[in-house]
Short mmCIF file of C-alpha atoms in Angstrom, two decimals:
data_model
loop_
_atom_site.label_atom_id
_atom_site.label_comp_id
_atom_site.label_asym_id
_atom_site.label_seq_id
_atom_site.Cartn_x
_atom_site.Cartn_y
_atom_site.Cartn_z
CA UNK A 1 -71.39 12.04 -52.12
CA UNK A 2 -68.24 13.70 -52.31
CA UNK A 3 -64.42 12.00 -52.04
CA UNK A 4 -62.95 11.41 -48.69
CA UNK A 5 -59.64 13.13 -48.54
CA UNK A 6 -56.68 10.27 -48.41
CA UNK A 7 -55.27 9.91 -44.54
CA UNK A 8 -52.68 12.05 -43.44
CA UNK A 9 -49.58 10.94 -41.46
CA UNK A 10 -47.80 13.37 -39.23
CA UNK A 11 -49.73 16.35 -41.77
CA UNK A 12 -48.09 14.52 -44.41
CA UNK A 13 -49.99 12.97 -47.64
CA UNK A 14 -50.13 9.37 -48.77
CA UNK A 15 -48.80 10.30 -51.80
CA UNK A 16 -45.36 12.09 -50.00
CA UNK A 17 -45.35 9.18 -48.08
CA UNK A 18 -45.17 6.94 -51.09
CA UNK A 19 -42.33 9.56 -52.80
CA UNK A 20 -40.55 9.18 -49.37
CA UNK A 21 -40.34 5.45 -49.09
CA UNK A 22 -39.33 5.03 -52.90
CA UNK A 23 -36.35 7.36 -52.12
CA UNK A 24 -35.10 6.18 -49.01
CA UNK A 25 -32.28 4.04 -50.47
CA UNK A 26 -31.07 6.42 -52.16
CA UNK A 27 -31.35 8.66 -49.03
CA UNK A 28 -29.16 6.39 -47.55
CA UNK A 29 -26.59 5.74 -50.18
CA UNK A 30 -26.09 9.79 -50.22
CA UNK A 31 -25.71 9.63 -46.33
CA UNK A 32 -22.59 7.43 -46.92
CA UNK A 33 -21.72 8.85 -49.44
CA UNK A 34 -21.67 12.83 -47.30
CA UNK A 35 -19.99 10.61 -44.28
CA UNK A 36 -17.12 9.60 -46.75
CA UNK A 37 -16.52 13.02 -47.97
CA UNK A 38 -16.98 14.60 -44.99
CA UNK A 39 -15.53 12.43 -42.20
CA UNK A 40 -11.93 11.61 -42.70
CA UNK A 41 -11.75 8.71 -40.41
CA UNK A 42 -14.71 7.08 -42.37
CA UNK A 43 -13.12 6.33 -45.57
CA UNK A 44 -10.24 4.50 -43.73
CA UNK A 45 -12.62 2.01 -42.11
CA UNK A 46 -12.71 -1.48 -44.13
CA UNK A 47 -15.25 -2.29 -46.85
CA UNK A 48 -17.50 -4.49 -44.89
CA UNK A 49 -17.38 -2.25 -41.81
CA UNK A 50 -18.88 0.67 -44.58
CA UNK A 51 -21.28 -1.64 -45.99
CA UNK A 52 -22.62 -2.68 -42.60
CA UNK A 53 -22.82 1.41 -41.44
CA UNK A 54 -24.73 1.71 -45.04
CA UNK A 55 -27.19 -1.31 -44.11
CA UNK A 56 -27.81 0.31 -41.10
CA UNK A 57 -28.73 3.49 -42.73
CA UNK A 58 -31.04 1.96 -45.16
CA UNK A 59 -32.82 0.40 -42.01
CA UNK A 60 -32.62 3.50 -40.55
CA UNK A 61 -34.28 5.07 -43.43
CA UNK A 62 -37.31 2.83 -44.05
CA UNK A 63 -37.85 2.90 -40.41
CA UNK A 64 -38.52 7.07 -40.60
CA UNK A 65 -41.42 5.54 -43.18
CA UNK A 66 -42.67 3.58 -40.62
CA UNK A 67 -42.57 6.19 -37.86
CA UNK A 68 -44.23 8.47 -39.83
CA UNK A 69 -47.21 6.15 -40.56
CA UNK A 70 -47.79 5.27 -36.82
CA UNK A 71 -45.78 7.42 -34.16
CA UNK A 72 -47.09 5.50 -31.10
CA UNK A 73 -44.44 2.62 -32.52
CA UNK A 74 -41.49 5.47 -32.98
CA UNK A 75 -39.38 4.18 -29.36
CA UNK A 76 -39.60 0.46 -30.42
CA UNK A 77 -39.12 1.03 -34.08
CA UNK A 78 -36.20 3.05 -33.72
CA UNK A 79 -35.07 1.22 -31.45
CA UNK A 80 -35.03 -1.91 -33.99
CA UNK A 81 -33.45 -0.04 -36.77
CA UNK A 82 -30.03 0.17 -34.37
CA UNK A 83 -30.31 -2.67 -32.90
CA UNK A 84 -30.06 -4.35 -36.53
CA UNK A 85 -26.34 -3.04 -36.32
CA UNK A 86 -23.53 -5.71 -35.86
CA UNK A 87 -22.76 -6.25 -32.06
CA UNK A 88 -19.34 -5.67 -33.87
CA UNK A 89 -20.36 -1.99 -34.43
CA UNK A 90 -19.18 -0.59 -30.90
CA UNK A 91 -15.64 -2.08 -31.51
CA UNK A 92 -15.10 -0.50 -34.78
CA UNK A 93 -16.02 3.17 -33.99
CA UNK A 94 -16.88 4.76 -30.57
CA UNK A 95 -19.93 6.66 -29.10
CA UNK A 96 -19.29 10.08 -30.39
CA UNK A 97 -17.98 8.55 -33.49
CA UNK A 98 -21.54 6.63 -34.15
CA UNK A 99 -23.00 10.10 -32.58
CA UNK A 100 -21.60 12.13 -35.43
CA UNK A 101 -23.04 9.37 -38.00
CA UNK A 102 -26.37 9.95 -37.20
CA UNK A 103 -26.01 13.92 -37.58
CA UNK A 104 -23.96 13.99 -40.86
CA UNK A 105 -27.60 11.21 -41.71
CA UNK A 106 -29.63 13.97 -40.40
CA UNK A 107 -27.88 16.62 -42.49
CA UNK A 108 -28.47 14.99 -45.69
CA UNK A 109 -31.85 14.01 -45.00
CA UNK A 110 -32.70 17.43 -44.46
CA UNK A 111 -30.97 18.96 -47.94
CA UNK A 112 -33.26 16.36 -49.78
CA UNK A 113 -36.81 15.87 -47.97
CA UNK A 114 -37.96 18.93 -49.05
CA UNK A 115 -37.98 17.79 -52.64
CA UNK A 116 -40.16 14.87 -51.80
CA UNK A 117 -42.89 17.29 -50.01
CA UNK A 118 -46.18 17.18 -52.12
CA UNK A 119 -46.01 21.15 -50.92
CA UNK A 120 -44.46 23.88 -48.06
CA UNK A 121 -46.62 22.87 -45.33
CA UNK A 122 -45.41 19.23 -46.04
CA UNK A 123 -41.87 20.41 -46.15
CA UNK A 124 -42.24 21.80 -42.54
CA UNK A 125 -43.95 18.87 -41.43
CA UNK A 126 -41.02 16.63 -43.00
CA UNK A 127 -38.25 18.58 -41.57
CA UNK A 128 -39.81 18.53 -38.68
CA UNK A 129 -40.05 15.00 -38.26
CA UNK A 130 -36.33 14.19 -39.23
CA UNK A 131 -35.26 15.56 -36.32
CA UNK A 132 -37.72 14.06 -33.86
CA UNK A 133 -36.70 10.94 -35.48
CA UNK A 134 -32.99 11.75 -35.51
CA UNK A 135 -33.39 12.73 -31.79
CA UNK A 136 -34.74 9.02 -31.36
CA UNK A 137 -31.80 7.35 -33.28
CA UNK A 138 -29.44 9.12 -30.71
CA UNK A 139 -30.85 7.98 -27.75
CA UNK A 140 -31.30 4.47 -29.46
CA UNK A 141 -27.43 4.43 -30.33
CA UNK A 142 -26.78 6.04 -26.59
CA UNK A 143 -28.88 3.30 -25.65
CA UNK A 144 -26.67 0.49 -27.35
CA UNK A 145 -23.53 1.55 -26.32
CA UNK A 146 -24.20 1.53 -22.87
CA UNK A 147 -25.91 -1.36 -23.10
CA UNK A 148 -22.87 -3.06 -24.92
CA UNK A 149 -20.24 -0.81 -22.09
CA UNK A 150 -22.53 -2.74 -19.24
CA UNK A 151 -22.54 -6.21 -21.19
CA UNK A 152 -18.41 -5.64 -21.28
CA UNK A 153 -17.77 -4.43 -18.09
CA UNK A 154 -19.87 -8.09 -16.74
CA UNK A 155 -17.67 -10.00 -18.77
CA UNK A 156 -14.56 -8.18 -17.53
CA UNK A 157 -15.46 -8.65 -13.68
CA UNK A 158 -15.88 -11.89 -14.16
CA UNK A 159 -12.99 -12.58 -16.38
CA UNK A 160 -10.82 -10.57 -13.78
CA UNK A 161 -12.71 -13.16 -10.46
CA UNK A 162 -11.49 -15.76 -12.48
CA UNK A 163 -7.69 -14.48 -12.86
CA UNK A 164 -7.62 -13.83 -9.42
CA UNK A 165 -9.03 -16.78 -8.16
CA UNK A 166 -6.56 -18.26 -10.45
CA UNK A 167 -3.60 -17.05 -8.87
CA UNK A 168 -4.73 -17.49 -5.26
CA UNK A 169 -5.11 -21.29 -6.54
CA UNK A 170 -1.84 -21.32 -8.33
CA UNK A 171 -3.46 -22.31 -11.75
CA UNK A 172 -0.81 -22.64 -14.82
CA UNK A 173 1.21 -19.61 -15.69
CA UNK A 174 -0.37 -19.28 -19.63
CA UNK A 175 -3.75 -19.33 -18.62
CA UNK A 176 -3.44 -16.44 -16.00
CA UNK A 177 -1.36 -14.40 -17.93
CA UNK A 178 -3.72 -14.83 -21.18
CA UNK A 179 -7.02 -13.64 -19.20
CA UNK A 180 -4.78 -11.04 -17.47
CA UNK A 181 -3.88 -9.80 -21.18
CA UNK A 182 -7.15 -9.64 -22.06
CA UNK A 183 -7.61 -6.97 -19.33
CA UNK A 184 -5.04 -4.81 -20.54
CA UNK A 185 -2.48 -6.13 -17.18
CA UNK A 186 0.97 -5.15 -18.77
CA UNK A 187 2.88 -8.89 -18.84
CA UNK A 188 5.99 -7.34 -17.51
CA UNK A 189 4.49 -5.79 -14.84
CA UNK A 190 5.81 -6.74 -10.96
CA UNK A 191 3.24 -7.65 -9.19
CA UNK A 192 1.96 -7.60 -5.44
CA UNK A 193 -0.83 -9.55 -3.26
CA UNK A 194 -2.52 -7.33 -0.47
CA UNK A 195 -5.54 -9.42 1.39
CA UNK A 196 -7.63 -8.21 4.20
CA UNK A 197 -11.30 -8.08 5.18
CA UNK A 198 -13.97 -5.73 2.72
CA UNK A 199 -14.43 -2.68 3.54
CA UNK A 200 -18.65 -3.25 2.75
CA UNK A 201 -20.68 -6.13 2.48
CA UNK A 202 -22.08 -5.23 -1.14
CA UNK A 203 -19.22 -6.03 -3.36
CA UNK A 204 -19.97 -3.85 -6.14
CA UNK A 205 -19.41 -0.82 -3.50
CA UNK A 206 -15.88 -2.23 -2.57
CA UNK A 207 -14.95 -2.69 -6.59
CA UNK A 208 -15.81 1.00 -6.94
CA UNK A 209 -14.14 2.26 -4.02
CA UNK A 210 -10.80 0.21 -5.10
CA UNK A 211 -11.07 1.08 -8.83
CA UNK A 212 -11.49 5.05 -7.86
CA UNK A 213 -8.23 4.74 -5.03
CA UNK A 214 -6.52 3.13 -7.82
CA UNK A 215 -7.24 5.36 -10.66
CA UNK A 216 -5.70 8.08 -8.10
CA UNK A 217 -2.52 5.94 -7.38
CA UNK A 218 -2.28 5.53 -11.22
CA UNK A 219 -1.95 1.72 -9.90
CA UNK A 220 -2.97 -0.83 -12.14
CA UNK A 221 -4.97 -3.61 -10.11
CA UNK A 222 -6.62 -6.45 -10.15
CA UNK A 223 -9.00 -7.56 -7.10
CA UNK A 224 -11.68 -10.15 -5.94
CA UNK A 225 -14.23 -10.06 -2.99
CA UNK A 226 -14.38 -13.77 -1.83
CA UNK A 227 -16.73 -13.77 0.74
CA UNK A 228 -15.05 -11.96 4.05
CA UNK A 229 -11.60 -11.49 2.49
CA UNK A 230 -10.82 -8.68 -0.39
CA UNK A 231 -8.02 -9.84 -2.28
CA UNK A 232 -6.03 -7.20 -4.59
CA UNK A 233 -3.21 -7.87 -6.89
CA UNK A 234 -0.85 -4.41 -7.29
CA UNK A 235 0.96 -3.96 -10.44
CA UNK A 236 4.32 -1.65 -10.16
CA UNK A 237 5.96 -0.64 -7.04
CA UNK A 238 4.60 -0.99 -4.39
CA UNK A 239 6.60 0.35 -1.65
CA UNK A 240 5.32 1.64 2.13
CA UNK A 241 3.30 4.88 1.11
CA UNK A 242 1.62 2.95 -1.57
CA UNK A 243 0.74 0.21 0.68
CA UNK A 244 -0.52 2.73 3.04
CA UNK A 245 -2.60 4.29 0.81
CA UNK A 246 -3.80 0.72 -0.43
CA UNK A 247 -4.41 -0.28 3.12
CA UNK A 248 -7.46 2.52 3.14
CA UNK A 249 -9.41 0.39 0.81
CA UNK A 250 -10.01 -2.35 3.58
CA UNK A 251 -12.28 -2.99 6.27
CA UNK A 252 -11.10 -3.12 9.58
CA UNK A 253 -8.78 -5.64 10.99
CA UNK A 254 -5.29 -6.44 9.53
CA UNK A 255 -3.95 -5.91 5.59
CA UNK A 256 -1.11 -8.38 4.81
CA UNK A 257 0.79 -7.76 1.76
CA UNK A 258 2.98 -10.45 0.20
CA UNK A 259 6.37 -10.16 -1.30
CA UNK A 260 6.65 -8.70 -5.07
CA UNK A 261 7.17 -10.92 -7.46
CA UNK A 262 8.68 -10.02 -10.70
CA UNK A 263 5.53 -10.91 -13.05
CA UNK A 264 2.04 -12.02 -12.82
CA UNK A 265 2.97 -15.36 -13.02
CA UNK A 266 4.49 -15.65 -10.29
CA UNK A 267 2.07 -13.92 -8.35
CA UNK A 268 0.68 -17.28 -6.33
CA UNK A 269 3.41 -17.03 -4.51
CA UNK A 270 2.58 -13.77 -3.34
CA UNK A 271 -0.79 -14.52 -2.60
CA UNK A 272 0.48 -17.63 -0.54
CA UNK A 273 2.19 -15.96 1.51
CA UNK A 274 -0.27 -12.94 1.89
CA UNK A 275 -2.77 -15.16 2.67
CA UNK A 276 -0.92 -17.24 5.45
CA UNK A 277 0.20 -14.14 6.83
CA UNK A 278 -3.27 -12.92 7.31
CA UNK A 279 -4.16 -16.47 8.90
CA UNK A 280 -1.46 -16.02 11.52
CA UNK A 281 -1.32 -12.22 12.17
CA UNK A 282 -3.60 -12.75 15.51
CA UNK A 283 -0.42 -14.10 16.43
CA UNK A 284 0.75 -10.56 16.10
CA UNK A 285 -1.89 -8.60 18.41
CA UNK A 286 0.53 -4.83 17.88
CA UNK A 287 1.34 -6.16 14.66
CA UNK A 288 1.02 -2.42 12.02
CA UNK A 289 -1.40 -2.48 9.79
CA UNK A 290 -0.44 -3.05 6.51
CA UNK A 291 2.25 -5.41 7.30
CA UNK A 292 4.27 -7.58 5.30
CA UNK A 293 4.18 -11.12 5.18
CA UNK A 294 7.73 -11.50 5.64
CA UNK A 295 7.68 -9.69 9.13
CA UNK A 296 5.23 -12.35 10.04
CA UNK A 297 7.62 -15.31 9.32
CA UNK A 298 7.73 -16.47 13.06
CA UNK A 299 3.62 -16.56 13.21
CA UNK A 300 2.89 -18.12 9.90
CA UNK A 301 6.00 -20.89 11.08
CA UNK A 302 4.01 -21.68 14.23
CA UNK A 303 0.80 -21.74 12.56
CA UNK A 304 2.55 -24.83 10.56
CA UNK A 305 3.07 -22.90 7.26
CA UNK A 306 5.92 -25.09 5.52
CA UNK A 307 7.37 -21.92 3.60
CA UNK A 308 8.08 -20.00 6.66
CA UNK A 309 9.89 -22.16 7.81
CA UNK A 310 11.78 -22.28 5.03
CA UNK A 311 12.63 -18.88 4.73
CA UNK A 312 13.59 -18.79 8.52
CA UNK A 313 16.45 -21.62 8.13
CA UNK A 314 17.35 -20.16 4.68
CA UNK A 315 17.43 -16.76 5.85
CA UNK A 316 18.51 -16.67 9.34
CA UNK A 317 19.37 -20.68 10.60
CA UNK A 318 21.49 -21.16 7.58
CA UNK A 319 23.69 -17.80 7.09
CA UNK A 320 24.02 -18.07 11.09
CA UNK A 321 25.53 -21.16 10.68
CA UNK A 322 27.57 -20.87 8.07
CA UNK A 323 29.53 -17.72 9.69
CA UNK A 324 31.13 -19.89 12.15
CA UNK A 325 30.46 -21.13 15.74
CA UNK A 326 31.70 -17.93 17.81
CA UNK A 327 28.42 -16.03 15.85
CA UNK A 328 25.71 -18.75 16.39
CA UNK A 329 26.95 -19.24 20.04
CA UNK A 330 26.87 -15.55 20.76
CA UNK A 331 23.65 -15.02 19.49
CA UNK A 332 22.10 -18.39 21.17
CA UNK A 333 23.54 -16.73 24.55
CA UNK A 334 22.71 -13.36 23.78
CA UNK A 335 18.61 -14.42 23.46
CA UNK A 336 18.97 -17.27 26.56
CA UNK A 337 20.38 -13.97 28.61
CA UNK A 338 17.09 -11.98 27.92
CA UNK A 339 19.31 -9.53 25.74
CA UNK A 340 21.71 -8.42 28.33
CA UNK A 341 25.09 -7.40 26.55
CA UNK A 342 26.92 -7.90 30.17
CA UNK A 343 25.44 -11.15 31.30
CA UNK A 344 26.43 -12.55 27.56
CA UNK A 345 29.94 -11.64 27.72
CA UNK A 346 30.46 -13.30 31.12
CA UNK A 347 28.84 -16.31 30.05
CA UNK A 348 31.41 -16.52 26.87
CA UNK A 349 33.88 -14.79 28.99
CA UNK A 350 34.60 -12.21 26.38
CA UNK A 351 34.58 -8.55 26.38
CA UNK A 352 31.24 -6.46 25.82
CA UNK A 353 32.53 -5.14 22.34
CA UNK A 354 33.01 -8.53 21.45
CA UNK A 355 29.65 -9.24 21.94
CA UNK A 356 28.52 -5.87 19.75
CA UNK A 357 30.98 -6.86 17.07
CA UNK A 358 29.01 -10.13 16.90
CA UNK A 359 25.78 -9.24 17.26
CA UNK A 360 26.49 -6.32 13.98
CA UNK A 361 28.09 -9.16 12.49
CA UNK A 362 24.45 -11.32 12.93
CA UNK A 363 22.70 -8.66 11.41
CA UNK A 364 24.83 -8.15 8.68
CA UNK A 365 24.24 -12.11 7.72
CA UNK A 366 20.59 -11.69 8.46
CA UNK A 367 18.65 -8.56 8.06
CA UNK A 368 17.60 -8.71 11.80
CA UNK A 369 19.18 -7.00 14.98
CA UNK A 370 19.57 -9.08 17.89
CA UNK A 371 18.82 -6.06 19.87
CA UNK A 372 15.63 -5.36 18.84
CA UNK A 373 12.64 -7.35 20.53
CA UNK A 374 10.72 -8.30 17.29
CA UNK A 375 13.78 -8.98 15.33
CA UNK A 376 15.28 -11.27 18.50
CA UNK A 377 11.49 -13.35 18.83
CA UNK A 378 12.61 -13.79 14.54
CA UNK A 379 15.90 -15.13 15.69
CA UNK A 380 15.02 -17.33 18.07
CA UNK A 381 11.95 -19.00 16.27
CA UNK A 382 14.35 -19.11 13.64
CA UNK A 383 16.87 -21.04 15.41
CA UNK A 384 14.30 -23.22 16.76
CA UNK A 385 12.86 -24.06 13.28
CA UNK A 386 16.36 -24.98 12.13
CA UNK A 387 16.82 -27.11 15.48
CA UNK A 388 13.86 -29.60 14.82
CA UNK A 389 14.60 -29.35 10.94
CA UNK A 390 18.36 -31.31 11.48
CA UNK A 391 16.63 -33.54 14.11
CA UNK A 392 14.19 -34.40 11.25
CA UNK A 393 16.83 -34.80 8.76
CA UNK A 394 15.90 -31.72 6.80
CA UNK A 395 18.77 -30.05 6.71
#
């Protein structure tokens, strides 16, 4: 009875097989060795960083053995010899970086196989096989790296939920600012608080449609969907159009923005105030949309928040005051007369331009006109706030 030929693998022998697997360190070594020549930014990497890419590439090597022997294992063994790598691998060198590894591999495999083939038809079939397998390792590395972008970009949404929640809760200064860093938020950076209602109930939808407004704004942001409420912290200026423009990213219903602070860390108090205003804009029913929190001082005092009323005595009550009685008296009379100039000046028996030289002289101390309706409803909470806080003792 005659021999039975020896198996063949792929059309390859047993005994180029054998040749094949014998040489594959020193394939790899002279892949490193063609990706130091030949790729500049190689050489520059550290020692152990080369000597894990070479590890790698030995893996990678033995594993074309293995595929070669049994191809119904090639996705899961290729997949094995890359996900040996350090997790570390995808910070030292990016995508098209660890891309142009695997072809400079490829390149050198392909100089040398041919030596190893027991004859031409073997040489074909060896060739041939390289880049099936190479074609594998690509996907396999694609396959990593997104796997490692998706594994990062988790981490970072949560990491970023937690530094907003932190700053809506007023958490210490160092620990927002460190999980802010780690983000990439620029420390010096002004920030802003805009709150309102989602614009979808699936949060990642929102997150995208935020992230893609922002990119266009070149705005840097940070934001949070807690439940009903989207919460958005605005790095930079932040004046009217951008606040517009921010404003689209909501759901219906009002967008309060609070006042800009001059860092991160201070951005609680932003976020206070942003999110008392949006508690007491139904106080507001014409109120535009986004509004500040500031213009919402007289709401957010009757709604019992202890800061607007603050600002309202320091801001108005106080500077009122302190110019003297003929300007508090004139303005008291000038709201009690349902903002008629003429009535006023009978009642302090003065001229008309005496009352206008007041009243500019109010405004001047306080940012609001007596003359306009929204400003004079400011003014007279105002007053009234600073009323009950001397019969407290407050002031």
């Amino acid at each position: 009875m005659g021999q039975t030929s020896a198996p063949k693998h792929h059309g390859l022998s047993a005994k180029t097989l054998r040749r094949l697997e014998r040489a594959s360190g020193r394939l790899a070594s002279a892949s490193v060795a063609a990706m130091e020549q030949r790729l500049p930014w190689f050489s520059r990497l550290p020692a152990d960083q080369r000597a894990s890419i070479l590890m790698i590439t030995q893996t990678g090597a033995a594993g074309f053995v293995d595929w070669l022997r049994d191809s119904q294992e090639a996705l899961r063994l290729t997949t094995e010899a890359f996900r040996s790598a350090p997790q570390e691998l995808s910070r030292w060198i990016g995508l098209r970086q660890a891309v142009g590894l695997v072809r400079m591999a490829i390149e050198v495999f392909e100089e040398q196989l041919p030596e190893l083939a027991a004859n031409d038809a073997e040489q074909a079939a060896l060739i041939e096989g390289i880049l099936r397998y190479g074609r594998e390792i690509a996907f396999a590395t694609a396959n990593s790296y997104a796997a490692a972008a998706e594994a990062r970009g988790a981490w970072d949404a949560r990491l970023e939920a937690l530094v907003v929640d932190g700053i809506v809760r007023g958490d210490a200064e160092e620990a927002v600012l460190s999980r802010a860093a780690a983000l990439g938020w620029e420390p010096g950076a002004t920030a802003t608080v805009v709150v309102g209602r989602p614009s979808s109930d699936d949060p990642p939808t929102v997150v995208f449609e935020v992230r893609r407004l922002a990119a266009r704004l070149a705005k840097p942001v940070l934001l949070s969907v807690q439940g009903s409420r989207l919460i958005i912290v605005a790095g930079g200026a932040t004046d009217g159009p951008v606040l517009d423009k921010l404003a689209v990213a909501f759901g219906d219903g009002p967008v309060v923005a609070g006042p800009t602070v001059a860092s991160l860390g201070e951005a609680h108090r932003s976020a206070a105030e942003a999110l008392s205003g949006l508690r007491a804009v139904v106080g507001w029913p014409a109120a535009p949309r986004p509004v500040r929190s500031v213009d919402l001082l007289p709401e957010r005092a009757l709604s019992g928040d202890a800061e607007a009323e603050r600002l309202l005595i320091d801001e108005i009550a106080q500077p009122l005051e302190a110019a003297g009685p003929t300007v508090l008296q004139t303005v008291e009379t000038y709201l009690e007369s349902g903002g008629v100039l003429e009535t006023c000046a009978k009642a302090l028996f003065v001229h008309p331009n005496t009352v206008r030289y007041r009243l500019r002289r109010a405004t001047e101390l306080t940012g609001r006109n007596p003359t306009d309706s929204r400003d004079a409803l400011v003014l007279r909470v105002a007053l009234t706030v600073g009323r009950l806080a001397k019969a407290r003792g407050i002031w």
